[in-house]
mmCIF file of C-alpha atoms in Angstrom:
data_model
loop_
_atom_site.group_PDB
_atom_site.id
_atom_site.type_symbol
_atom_site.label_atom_id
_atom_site.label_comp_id
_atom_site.label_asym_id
_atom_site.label_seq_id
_atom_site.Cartn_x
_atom_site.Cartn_y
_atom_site.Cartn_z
ATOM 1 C CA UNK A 1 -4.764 -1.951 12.298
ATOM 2 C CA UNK A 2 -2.356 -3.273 15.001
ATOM 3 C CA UNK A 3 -4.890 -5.929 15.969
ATOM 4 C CA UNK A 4 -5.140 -7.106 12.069
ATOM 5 C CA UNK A 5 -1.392 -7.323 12.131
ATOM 6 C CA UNK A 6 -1.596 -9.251 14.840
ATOM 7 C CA UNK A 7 -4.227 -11.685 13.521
ATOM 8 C CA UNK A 8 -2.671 -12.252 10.335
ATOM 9 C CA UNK A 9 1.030 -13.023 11.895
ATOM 10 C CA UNK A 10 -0.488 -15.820 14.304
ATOM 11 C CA UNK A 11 -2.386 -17.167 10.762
ATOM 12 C CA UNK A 12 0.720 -17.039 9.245
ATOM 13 C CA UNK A 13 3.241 -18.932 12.367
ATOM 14 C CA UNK A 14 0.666 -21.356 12.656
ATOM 15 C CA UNK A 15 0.514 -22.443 9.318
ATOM 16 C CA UNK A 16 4.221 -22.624 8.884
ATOM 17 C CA UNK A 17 4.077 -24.905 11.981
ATOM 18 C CA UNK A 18 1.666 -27.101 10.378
ATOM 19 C CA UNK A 19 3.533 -27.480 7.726
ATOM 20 C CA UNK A 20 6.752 -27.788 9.598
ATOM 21 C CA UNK A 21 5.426 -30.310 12.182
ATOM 22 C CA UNK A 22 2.932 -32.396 9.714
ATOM 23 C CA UNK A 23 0.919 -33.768 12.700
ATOM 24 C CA UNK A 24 -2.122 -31.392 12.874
ATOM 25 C CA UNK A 25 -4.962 -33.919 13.057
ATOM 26 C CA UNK A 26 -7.107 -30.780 11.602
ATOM 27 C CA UNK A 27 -8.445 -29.854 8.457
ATOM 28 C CA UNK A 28 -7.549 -26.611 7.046
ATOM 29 C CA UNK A 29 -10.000 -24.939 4.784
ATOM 30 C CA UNK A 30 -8.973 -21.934 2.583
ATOM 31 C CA UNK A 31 -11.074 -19.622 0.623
ATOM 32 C CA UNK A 32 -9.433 -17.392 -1.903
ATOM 33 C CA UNK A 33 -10.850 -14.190 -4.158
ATOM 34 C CA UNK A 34 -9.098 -11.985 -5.308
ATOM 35 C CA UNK A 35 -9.947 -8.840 -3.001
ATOM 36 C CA UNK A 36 -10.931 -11.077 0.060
ATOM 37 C CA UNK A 37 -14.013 -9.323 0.766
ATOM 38 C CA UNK A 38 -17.103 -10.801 -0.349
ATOM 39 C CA UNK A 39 -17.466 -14.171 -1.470
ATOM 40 C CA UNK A 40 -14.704 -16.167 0.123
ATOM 41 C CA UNK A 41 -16.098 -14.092 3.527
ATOM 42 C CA UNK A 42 -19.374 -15.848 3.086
ATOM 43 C CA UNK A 43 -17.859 -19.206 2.520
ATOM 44 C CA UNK A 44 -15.612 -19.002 5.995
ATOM 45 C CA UNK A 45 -18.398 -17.547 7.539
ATOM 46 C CA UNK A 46 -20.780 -19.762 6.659
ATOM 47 C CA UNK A 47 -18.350 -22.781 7.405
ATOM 48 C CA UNK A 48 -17.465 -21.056 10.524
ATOM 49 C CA UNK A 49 -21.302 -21.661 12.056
ATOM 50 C CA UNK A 50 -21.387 -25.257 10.594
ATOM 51 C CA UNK A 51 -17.852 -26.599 11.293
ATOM 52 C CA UNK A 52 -16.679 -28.589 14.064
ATOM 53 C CA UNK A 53 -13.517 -27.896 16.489
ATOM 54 C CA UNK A 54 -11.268 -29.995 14.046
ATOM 55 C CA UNK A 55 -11.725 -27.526 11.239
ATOM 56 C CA UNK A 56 -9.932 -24.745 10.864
ATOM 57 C CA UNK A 57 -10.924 -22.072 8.368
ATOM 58 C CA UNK A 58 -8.775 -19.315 6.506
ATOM 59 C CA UNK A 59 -9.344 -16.728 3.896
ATOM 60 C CA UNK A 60 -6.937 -14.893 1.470
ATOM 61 C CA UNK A 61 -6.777 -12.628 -1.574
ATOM 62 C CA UNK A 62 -4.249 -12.147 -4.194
ATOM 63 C CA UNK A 63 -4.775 -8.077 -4.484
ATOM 64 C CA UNK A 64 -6.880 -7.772 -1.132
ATOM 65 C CA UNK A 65 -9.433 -4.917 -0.303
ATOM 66 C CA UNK A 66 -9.018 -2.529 2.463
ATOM 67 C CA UNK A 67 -12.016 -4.069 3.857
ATOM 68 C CA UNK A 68 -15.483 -6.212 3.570
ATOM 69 C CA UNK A 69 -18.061 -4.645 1.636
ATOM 70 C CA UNK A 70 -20.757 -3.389 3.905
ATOM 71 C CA UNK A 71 -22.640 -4.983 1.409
ATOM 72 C CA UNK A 72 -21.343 -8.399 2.443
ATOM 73 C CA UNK A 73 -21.789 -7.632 6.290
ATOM 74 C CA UNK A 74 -25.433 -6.681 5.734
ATOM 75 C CA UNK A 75 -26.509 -10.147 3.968
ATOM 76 C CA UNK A 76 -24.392 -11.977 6.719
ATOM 77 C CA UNK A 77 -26.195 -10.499 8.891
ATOM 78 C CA UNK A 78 -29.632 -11.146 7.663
ATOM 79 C CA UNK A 79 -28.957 -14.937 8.420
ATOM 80 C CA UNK A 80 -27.472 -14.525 11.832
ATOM 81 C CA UNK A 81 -23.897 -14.942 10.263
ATOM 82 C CA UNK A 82 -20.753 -12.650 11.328
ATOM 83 C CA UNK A 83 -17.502 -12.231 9.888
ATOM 84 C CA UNK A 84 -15.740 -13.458 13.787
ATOM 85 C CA UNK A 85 -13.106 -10.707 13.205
ATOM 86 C CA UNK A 86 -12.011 -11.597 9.572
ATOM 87 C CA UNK A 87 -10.695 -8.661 7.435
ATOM 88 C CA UNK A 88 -9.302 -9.051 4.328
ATOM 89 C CA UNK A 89 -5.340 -10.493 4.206
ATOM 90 C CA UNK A 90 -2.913 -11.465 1.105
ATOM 91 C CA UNK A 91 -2.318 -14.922 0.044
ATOM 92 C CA UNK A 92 0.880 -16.220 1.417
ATOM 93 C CA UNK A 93 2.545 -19.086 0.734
ATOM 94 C CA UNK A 94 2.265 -20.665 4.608
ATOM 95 C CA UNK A 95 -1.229 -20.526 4.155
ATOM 96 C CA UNK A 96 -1.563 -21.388 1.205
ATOM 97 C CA UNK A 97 0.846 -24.692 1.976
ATOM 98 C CA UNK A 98 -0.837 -25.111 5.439
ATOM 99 C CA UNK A 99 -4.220 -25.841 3.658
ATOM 100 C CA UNK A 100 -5.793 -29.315 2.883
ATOM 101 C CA UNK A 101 -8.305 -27.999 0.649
ATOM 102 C CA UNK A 102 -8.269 -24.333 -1.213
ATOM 103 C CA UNK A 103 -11.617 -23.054 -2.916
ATOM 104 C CA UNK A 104 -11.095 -20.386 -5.092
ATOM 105 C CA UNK A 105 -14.492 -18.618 -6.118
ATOM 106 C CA UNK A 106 -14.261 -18.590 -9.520
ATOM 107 C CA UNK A 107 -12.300 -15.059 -9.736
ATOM 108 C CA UNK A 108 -9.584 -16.131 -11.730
ATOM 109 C CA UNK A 109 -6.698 -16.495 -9.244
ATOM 110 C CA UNK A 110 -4.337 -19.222 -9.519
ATOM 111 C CA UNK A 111 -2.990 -21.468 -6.187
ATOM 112 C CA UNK A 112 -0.687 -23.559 -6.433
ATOM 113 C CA UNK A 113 -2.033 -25.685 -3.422
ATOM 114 C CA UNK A 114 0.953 -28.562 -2.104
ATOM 115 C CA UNK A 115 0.747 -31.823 -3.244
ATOM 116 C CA UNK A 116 -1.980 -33.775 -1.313
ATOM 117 C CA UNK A 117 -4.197 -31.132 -0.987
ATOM 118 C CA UNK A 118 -7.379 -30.942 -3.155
ATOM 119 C CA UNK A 119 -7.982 -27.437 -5.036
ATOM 120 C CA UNK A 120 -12.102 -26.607 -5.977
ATOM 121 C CA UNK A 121 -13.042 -23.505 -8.054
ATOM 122 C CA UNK A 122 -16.421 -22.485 -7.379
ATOM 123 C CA UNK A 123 -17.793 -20.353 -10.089
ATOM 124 C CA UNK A 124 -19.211 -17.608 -8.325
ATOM 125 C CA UNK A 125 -19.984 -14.337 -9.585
ATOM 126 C CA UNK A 126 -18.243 -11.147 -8.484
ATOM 127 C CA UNK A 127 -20.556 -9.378 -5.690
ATOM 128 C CA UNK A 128 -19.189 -6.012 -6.377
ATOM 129 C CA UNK A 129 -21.805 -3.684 -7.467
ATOM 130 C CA UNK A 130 -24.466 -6.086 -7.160
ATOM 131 C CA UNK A 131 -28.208 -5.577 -5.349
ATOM 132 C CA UNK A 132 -28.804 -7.010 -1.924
ATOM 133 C CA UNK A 133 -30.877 -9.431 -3.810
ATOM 134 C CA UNK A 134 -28.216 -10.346 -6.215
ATOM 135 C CA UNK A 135 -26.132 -10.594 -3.163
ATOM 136 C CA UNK A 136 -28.732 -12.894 -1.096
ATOM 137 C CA UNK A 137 -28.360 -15.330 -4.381
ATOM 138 C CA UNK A 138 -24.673 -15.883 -3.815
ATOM 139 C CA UNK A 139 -24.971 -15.776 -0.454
ATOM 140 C CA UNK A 140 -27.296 -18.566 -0.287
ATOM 141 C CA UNK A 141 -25.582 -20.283 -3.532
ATOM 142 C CA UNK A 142 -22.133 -20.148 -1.700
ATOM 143 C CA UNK A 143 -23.820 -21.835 2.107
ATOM 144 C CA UNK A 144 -25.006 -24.966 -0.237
ATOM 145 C CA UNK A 145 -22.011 -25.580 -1.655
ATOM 146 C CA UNK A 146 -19.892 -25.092 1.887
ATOM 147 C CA UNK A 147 -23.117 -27.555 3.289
ATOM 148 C CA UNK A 148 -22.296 -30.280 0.795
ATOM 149 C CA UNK A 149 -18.230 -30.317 1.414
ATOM 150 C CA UNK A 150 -19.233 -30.203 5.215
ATOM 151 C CA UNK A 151 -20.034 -34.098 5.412
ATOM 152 C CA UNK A 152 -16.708 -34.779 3.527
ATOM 153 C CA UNK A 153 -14.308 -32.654 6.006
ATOM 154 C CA UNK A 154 -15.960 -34.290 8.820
ATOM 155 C CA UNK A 155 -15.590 -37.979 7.073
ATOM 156 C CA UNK A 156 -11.893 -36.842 6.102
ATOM 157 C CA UNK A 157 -13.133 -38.205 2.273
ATOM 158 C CA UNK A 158 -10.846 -37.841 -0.846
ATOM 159 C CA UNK A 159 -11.981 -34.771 -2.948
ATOM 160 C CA UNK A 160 -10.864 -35.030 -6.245
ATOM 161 C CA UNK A 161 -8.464 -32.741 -6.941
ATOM 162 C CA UNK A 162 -9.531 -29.612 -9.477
ATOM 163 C CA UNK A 163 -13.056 -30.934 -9.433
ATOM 164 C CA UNK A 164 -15.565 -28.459 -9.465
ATOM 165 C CA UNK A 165 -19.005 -28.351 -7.021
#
């Protein structure tokens, strides 16, 4: 628990300094559900293995679990994909302003993202109580969409805001 503390306090000071400083030349990605521990974990993780060093990636939830569904870890693993020491953490408002784009998975919460960032909602079904199968569908639903914003992050090109992929 202390090391999650930990974690999430250095997420949090270095996206108030972002915001405070304006000159990070990176993009910040977020990816918010609601319990932070299934889809927006794919999306980060997935974007994780295919990013670059200028691309930082986050995850939050506005009523977040205790922890990732084992279920979630298993079809990670499957595809060689790890969740690099993310754990579920609450949407804060330095994160939140810190990011240049903000996916939320299609679960309903709201963000409020700051003005110049773009906001997508990918609609994404809920993976609890779902088969591994089920699972292996969003899974591989959720890497094609982070695949086709990939090329845009890198090209730093405009993404509508509140348009859907």
């Amino acid at each position: 628990m202390a090391s999650r503390t930990a974690t999430f306090a250095i997420e949090r000071i270095e996206a108030s300094l972002k915001n405070r400083l304006h000159r990070d030349p990176d993009v910040t990605v977020l990816f918010v559900c609601v319990q932070n521990a299934g889809r927006s974990q794919i999306a980060a993780s997935v974007l994780r293995r295919l990013a670059g060093p200028h691309i930082r990636v986050h995850t939050a939830g506005s009523a977040p679990a205790d922890d990732v569904r084992s279920s979630i870890i298993t079809v990670l693993d499957e595809v060689g994909l790890s969740l690099d020491g993310e754990f579920p953490k609450p949407l804060t408002t330095e994160v939140l302003e810190a990011a240049d784009i903000v996916v939320t998975m299609g679960c309903g919460d709201i963000c409020v993202p700051r003005i110049g960032a773009t906001h997508l909602d990918w609609d994404i079904p809920d993976p609890a109580g779902l088969s591994l199968t089920e699972l292996r569908t969003i899974r591989n639903d959720i890497d094609l969409r982070v695949r086709d914003l990939l090329p845009r992050l890198k090209k730093g090109e405009s993404l509508a805001v509140h348009s859907a992929l």
